[in-house]
Coordinates of C-alpha atoms in Angstrom, one line a residue:
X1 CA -5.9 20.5 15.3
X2 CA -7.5 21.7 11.8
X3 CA -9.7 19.3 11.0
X4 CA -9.9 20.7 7.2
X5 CA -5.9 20.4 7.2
X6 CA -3.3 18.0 5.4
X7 CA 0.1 18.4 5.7
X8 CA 1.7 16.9 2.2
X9 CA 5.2 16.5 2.7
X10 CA 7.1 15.3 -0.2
X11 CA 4.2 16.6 -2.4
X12 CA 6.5 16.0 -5.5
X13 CA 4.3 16.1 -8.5
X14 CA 0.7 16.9 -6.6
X15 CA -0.6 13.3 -7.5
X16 CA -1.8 13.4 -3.7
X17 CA -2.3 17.1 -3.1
X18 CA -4.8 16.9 -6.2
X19 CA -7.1 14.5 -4.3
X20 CA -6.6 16.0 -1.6
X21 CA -8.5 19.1 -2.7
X22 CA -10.9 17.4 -4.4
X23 CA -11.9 16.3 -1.5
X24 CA -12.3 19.7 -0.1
X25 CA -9.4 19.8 2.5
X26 CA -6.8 22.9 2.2
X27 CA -3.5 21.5 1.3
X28 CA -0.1 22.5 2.6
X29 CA 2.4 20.9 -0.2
X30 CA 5.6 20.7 0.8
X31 CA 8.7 19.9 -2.0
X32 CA 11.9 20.4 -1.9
X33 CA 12.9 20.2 -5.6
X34 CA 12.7 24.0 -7.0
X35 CA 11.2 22.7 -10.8
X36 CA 8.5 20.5 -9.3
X37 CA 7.2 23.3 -6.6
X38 CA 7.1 25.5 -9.8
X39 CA 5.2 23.3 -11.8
X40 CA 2.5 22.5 -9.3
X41 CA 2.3 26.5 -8.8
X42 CA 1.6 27.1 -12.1
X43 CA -1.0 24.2 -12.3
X44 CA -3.0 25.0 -9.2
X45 CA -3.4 28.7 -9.8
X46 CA -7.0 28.9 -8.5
X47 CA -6.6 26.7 -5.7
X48 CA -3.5 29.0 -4.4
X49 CA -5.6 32.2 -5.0
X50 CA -8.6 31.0 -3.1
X51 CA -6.2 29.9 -0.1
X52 CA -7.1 26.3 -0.5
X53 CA -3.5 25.4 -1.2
X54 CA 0.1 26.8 -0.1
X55 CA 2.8 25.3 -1.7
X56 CA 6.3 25.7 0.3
X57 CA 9.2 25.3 -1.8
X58 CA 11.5 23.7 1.2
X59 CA 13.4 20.9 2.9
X60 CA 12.3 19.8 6.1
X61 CA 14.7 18.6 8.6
X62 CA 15.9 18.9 11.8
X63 CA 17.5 22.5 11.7
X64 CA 17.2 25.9 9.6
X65 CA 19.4 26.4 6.6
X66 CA 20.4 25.6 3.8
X67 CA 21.7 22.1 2.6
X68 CA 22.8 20.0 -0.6
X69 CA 20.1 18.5 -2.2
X70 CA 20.3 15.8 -4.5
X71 CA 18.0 15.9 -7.5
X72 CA 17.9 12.4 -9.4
X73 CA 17.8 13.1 -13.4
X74 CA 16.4 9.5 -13.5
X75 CA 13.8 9.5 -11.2
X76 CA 12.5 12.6 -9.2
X77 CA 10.5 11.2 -6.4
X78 CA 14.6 9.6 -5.0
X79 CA 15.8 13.2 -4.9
X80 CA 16.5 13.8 -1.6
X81 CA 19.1 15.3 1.6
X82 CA 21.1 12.3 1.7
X83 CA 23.9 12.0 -1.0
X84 CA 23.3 7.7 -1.6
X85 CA 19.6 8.0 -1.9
X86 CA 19.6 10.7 -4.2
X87 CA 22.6 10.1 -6.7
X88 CA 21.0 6.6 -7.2
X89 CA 21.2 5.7 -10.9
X90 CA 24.1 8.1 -11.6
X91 CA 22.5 10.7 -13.4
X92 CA 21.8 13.6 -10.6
X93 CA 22.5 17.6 -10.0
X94 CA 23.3 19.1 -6.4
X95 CA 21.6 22.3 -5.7
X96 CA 21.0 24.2 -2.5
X97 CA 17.8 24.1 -0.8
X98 CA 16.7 25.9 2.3
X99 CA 15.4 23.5 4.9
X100 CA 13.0 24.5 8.3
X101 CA 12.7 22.0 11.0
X102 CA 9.0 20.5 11.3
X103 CA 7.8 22.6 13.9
X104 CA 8.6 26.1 11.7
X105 CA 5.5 24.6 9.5
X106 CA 3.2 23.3 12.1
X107 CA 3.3 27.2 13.7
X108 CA 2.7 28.9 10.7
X109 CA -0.2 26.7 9.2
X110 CA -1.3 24.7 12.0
X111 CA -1.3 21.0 13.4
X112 CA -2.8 19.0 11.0
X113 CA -5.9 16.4 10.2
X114 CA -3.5 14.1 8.3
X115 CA 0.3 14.3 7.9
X116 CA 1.4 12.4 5.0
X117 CA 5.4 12.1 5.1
X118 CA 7.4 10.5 2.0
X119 CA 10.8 12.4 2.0
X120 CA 13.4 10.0 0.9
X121 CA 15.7 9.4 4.1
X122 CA 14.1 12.4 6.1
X123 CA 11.0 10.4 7.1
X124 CA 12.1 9.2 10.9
X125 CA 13.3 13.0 12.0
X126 CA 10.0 14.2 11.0
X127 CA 8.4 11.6 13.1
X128 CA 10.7 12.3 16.2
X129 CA 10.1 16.3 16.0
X130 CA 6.5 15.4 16.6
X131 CA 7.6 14.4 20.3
X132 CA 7.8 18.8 20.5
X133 CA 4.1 18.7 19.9
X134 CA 1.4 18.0 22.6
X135 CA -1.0 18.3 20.4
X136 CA -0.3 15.8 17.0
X137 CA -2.0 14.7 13.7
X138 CA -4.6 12.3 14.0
X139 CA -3.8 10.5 11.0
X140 CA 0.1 9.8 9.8
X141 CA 1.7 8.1 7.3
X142 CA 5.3 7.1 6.2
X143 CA 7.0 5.3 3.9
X144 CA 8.8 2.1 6.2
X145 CA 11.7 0.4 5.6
X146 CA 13.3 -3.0 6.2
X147 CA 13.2 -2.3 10.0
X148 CA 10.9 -1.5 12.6
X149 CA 12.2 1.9 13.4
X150 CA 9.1 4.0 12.0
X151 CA 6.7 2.0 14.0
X152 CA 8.6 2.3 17.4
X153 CA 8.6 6.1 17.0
X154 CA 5.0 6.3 16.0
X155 CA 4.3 4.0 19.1
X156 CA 6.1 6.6 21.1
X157 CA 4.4 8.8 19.9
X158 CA 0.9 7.4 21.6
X159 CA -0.5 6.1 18.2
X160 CA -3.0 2.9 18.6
X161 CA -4.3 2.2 15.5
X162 CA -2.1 0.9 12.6
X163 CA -2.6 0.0 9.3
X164 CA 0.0 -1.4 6.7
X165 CA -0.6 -0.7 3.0
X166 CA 1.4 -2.2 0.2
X167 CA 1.8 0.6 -2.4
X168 CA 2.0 -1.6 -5.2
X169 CA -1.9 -2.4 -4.8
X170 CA -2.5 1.4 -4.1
X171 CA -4.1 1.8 -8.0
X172 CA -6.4 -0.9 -7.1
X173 CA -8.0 1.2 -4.4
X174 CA -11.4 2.8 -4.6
X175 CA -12.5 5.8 -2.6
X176 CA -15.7 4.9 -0.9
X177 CA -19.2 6.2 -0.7
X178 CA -20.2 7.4 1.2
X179 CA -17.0 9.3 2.1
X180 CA -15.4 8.6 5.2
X181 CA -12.5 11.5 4.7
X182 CA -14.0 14.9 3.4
X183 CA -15.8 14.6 0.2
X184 CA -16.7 11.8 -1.9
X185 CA -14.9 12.0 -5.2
X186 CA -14.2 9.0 -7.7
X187 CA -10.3 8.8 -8.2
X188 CA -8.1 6.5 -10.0
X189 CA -4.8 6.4 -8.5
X190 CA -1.4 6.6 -10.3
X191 CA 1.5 4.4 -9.5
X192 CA 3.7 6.2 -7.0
X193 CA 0.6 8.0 -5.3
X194 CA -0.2 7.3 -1.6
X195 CA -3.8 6.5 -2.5
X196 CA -6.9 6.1 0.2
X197 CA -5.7 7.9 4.1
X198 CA -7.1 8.0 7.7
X199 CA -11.0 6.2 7.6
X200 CA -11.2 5.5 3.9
X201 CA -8.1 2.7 4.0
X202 CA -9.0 -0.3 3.2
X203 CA -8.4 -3.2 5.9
X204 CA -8.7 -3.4 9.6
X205 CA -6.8 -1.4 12.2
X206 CA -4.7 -3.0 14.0
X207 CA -2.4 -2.7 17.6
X208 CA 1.5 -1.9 17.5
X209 CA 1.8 -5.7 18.3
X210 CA -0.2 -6.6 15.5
X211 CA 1.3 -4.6 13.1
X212 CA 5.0 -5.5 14.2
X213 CA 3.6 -9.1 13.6
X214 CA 2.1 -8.7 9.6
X215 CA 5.7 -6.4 9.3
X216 CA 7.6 -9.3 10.2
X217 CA 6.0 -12.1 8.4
X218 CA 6.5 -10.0 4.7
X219 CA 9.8 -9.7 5.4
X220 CA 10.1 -13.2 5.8
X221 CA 7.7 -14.5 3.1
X222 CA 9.8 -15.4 -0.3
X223 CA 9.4 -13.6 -3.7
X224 CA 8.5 -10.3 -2.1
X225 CA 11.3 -8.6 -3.9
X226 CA 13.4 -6.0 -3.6
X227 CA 13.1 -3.1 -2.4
X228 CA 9.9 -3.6 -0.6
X229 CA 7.3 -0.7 -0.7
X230 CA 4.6 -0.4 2.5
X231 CA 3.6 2.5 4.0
X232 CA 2.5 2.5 7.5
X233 CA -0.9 4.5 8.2
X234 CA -1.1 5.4 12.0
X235 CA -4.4 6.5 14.0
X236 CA -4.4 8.7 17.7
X237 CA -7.7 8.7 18.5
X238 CA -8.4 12.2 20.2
X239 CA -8.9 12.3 24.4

């Protein structure tokens, strides 16, 4: 594992990969939509140049190829693989995007510190291809759902720490510091980011059971809305 390594899948607009470097890890971005992959390229000239960061304009799922990819007019973060996530709101264009499997990026850049995955209905294959790896990320997140399907696999997986983090407080986040995760860097987090990852989250960890346990009780607590929005952080603490 590369300890100076993060693995930014579903990079979309760089709001993560951005603090990300700041914090002095190299950055792989991956994003699917061809206009956003160009835009960050353009903005992180220097960074690419000094081999901090690789952008990879590709889909990740479980095959090689190339697939329809629907890219929402209305919002950009919903574009996605799957038809009814990505033609949400009506207004969308279907392009072609070439699309490796998980492991094709894990043997050309390495298994990474932290694997951040938000990639709208592709999240759960990326999880299962880790099962190919005996070696895995010590940090991952994902963006979870109405069922408990994400954590299962990450339990599978052999992670033992959890942490669940309601993205609609993520702008209320401060980095700490000292740093806990690379460098310390003040930030201000925009709506839609994934904020704080791996020893700088806020909260305690907490076991599988635990974590099935907070899970259920917000899905049963009223006024929470819909959709909800959690991600779910997950630790493997190395042998």
């Amino acid at each position: 594992m590369n300890d100076q390594l993060i693995i930014d899948l579903g990079m979309n607009t760089a709001q993560d990969t951005r603090f990300y470097l700041r914090k002095g890890f190299r950055v792989v971005g991956v994003e699917a939509n061809p206009m956003l992959a160009e835009e960050v390229s353009r903005q992180f000239v220097s960074e690419i140049t000094a081999g901090r960061l690789v952008v990879e304009n590709i889909g990740v799922g479980p095959q090689r190829g190339e697939f329809n990819f629907w890219v929402n007019h209305t919002h950009h973060e919903w574009s996605s693989f799957h038809e009814d996530i990505g033609s949400r709101g009506g207004a969308f264009h279907v392009i072609r995007v070439a699309t490796v499997p998980l492991a094709d990026l894990i043997q050309r850049h390495g298994v990474p510190h932290y694997l951040k995955v938000d990639i709208e209905g592709m999240d759960l294959t990326v999880l299962k291809a880790l099962h190919d790896f005996s070696e895995r990320p010590r940090y991952v997140s994902v963006e979870t759902g109405p069922g408990l399907k994400w954590l299962d696999e990450l339990d599978r997986l052999g992670y033992q720490r959890f942490k669940l983090i309601d993205q609609r407080l993520v702008p209320e986040q401060l980095p700490p510091d000292p740093a806990r995760e690379g460098a310390y860097v003040p930030a201000v987090f925009e709506w839609g980011s994934t904020g704080l990852f791996g020893d700088e989250l806020p909260g305690m960890w907490c076991s599988v059971d635990e974590l099935r346990s907070q899970w259920m009780q917000v899905l049963e607590s009223p006024g929470e809305g819909n959709p909800l929005w959690y991600d779910i952080h997950a630790c493997r603490d190395q042998a």
